[in-house]
Coordinates of C-alpha atoms and ligand atoms in Angstrom, one line a residue:
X20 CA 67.7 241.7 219.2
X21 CA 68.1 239.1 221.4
X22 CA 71.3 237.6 219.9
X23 CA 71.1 233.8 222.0
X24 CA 70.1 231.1 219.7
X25 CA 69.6 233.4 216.7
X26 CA 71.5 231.8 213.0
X27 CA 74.3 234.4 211.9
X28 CA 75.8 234.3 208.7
X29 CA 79.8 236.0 208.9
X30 CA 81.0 236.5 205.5
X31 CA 85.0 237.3 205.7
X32 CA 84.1 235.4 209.1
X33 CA 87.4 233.5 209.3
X34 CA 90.2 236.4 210.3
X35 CA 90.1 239.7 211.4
X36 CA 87.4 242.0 212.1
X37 CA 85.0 238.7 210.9
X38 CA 86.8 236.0 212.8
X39 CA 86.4 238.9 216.1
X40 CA 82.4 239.0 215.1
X41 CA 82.0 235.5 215.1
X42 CA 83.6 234.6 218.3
X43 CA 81.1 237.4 219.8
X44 CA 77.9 236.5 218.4
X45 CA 79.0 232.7 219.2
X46 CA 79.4 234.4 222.8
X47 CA 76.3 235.4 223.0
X48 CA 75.1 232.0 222.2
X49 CA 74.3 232.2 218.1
X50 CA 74.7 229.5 216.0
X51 CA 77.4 231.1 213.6
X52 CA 78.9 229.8 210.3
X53 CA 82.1 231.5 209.3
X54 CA 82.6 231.9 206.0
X55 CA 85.4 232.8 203.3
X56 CA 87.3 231.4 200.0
X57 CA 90.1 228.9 202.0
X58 CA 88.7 228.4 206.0
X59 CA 91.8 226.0 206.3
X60 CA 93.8 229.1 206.9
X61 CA 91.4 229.9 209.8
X62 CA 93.7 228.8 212.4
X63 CA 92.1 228.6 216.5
X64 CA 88.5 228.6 215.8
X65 CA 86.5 227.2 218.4
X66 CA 84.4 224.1 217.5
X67 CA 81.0 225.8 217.9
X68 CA 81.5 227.9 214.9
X69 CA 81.0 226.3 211.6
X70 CA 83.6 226.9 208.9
X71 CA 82.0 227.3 205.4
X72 CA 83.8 228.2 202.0
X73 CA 82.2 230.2 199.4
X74 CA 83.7 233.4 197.1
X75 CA 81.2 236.6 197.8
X76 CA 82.6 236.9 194.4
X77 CA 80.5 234.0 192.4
X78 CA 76.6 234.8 192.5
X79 CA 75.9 231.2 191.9
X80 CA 77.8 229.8 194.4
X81 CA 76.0 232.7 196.8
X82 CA 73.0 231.8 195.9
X83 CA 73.3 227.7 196.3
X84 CA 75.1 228.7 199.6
X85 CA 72.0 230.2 201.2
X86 CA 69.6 228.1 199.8
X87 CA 71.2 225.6 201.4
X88 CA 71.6 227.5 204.7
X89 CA 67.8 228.6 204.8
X90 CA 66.3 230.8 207.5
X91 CA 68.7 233.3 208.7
X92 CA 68.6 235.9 211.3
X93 CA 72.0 238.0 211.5
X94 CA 74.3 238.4 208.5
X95 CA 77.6 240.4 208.6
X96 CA 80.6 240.6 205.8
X97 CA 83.6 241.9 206.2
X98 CA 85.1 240.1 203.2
X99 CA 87.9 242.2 201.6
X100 CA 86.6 240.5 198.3
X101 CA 89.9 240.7 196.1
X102 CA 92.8 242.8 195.8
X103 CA 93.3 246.6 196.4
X104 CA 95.0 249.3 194.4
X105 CA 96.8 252.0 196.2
X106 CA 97.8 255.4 194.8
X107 CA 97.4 258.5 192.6
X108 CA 94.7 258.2 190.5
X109 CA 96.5 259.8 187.9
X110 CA 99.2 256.9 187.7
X111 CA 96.4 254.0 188.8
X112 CA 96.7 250.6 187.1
X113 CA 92.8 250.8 185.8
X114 CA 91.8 247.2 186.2
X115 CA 93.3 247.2 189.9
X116 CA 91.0 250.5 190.7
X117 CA 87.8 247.8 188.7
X118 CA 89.5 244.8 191.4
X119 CA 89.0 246.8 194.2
X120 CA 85.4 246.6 193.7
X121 CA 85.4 243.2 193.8
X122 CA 84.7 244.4 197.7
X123 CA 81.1 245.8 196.7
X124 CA 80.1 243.4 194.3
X125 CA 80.8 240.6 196.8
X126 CA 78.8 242.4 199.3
X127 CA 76.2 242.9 196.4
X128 CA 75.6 238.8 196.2
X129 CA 75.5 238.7 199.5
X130 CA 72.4 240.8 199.8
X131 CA 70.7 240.2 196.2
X132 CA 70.9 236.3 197.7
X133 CA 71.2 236.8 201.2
X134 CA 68.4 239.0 202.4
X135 CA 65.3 236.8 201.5
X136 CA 66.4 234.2 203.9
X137 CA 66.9 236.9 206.5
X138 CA 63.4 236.8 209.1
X139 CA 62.1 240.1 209.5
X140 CA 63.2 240.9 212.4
X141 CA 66.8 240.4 211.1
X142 CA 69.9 242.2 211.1
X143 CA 72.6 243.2 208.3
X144 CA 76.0 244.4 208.9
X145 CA 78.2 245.6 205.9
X146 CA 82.1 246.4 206.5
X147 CA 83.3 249.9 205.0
X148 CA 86.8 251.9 206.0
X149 CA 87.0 255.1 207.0
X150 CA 88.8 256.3 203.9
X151 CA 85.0 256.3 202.3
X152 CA 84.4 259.8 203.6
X153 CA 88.2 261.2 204.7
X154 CA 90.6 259.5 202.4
X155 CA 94.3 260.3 202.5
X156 CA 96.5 260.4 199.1
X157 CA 96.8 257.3 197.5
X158 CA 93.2 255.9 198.6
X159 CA 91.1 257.1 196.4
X160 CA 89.8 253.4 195.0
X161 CA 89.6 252.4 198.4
X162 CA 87.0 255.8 199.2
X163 CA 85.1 255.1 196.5
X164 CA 84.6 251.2 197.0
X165 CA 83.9 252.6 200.7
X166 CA 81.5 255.3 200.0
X167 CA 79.6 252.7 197.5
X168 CA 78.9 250.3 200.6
X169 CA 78.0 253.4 202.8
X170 CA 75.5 254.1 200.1
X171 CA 74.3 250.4 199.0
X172 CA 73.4 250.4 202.5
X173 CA 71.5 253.7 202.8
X174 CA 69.8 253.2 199.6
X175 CA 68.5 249.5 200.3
X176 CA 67.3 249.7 204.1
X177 CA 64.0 251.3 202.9
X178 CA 63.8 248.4 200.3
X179 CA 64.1 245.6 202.8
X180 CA 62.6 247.2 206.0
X181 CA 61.8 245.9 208.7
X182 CA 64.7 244.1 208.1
X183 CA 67.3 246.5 209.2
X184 CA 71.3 246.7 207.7
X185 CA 74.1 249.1 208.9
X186 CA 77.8 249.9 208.4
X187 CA 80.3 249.6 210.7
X188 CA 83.3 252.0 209.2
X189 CA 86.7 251.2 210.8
X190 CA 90.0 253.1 211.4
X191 CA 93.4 251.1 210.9
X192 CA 92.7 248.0 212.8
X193 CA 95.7 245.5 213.3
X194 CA 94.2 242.3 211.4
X195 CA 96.0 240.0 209.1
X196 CA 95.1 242.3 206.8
X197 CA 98.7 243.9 206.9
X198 CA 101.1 240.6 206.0
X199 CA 104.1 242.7 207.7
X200 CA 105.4 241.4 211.2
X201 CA 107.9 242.0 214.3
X202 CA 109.7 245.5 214.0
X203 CA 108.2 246.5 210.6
X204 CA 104.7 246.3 211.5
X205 CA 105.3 248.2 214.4
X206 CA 106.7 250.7 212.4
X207 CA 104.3 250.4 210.4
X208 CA 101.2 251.4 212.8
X209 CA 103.1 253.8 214.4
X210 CA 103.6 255.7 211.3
X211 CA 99.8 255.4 209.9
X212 CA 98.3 256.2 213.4
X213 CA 100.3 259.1 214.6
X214 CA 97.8 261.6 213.3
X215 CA 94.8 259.8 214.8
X216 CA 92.9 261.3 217.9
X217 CA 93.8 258.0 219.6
X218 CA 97.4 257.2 218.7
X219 CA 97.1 253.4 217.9
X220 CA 95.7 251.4 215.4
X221 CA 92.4 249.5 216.7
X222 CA 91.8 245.7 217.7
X223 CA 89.7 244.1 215.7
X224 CA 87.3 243.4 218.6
X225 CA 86.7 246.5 218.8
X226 CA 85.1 247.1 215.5
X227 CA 83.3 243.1 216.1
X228 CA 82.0 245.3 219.3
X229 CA 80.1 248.5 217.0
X230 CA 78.7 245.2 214.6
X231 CA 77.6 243.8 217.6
X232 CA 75.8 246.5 218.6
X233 CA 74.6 247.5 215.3
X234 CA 72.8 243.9 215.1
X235 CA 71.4 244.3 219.2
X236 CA 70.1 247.4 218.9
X237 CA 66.5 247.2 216.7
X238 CA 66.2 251.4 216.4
X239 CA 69.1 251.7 213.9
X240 CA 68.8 251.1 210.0
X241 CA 70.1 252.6 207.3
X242 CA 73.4 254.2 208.9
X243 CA 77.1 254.2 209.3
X244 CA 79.1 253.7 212.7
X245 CA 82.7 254.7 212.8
X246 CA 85.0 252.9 215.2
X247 CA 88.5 255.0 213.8
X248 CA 90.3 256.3 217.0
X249 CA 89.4 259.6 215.4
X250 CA 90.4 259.1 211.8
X251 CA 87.4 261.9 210.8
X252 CA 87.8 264.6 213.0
X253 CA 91.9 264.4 213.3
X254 CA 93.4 267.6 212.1
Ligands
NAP360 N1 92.0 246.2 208.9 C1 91.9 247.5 208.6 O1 92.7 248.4 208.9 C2 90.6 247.9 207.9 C3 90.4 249.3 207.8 C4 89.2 249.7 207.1 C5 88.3 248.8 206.6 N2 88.6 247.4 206.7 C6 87.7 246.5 206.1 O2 87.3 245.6 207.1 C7 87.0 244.3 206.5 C8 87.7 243.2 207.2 O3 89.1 243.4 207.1 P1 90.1 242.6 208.0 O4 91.2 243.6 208.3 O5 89.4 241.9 209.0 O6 90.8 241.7 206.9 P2 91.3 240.2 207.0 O7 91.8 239.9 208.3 O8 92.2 240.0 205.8 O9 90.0 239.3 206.7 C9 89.4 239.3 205.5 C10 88.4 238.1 205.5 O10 87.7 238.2 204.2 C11 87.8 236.9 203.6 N3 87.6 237.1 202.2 C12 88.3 237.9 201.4 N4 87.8 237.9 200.1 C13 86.8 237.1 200.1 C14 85.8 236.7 199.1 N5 85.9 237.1 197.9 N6 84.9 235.8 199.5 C15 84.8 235.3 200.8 N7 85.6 235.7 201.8 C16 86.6 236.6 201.4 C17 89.2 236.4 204.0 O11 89.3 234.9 203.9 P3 89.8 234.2 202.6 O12 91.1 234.8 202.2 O13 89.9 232.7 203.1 O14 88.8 234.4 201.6 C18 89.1 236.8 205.5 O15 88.3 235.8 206.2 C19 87.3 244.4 205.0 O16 86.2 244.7 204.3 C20 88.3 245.7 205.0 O17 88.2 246.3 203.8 C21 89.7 247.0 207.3

């Protein structure tokens, strides 16, 4: 695809790996509405990228969003959806492992709304985390809200074909995400990255990079690219 002048969609499109997407497909000359729940907060966006505010969460308000929005050609979200719940799933709170698909459900409007608007030659990309298939203790909801976009994907790309949709699966990426700062969140990385095959945490342009190449290149439905500084194959 021919990104320049094409209509993008980028849900979770105001920080991040979303805001990083946006700023590239707006690059590459696409007219690009960023979307999440509050865009106030999403600081230096240039004026070519139109802010919008919807919650992936609230079907309705999906659905009135892209009836209003109309023909689309390129959709991404990387929305986090709600919160996460960390830790054994022995000692997990049980509605915060239910929260933490808040994630998949969002994405879940997103398509069920989304995808009839999309032209047929367009171009999904979902946002999953490399913890979906090599999760360390204390991520278990996180694998399994992971592994359930990985295989939303897989499962619908012969559904909506030719209309393709991918996964881009990142590493630990240094995005707002993580509220800590200064010292600490060096610390932070440091420690979470040190058995990785690269020995950083990743920039969220480098993930908006694989989605960007997941939506230009028409041969690829239906699959899962990792951008995790070796997360799966670290010892
Ligand atoms: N950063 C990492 O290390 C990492 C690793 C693996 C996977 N991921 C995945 O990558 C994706 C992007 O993460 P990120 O690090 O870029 O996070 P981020 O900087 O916190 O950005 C998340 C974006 O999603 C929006 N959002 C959250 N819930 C939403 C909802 N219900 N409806 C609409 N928008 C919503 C947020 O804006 P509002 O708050 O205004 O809604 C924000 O724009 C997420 O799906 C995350 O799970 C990240």
């Amino acid at each position: 695809m021919d990104i320049s002048g094409k209509k993008a969609i980028v849900l979770g499109g105001t920080s991040g790996i979303g805001l990083q997407a946006s700023l590239m497909l707006a690059e590459k000359g696409a007219s690009v509405v960023a979307v999440s729940r509050d865009p106030s907060k999403a600081g230096d966006v240039p004026s070519s990228i139109r802010l919008g505010a919807l919650d992936t969460r609230d079907p309705e308000a999906v659905e009135a969003f892209f009836n209003i929005e109309g023909d689309i050609d390129i959709l991404v979200n990387s929305a986090t959806g709600g919160s996460r719940a960390f830790g054994p799933f022995m000692e997990m709170d049980m509605k915060g492992f239910q929260g933490s698909f808040d994630k998949l459900w969002g994405y879940a409007n997103v398509l069920r709304y989304g995808v009839s608007h999309l032209r047929e030659a367009g171009s999904i990309v979902l946002v999953s985390g490399s913890p979906a298939r090599r999760p360390k203790p204390g991520q278990i909801a996180l694998s399994a809200v992971g592994s359930a976009v990985e295989a939303l994907a897989r499962a619908i790309a012969a559904e909506i074909a030719p209309k393709r949709i991918n996964v881009v699966s990142p590493g630990i990426i240094d995005t707002p995400m993580v509220a800590l700062s200064g010292d600490d969140r060096a610390k932070h990385y440091q420690n979470v990255t040190k058995t990785q095959l690269i020995g950083r945490p990743g920039d969220a342009a480098e993930v908006a990079k694989g989605i960007v190449f997941a939506i230009e290149n028409d041969f690829i439905t239906g699959t899962t690219i990792d951008v995790d500084g070796g997360w799966l194959v670290a010892q």
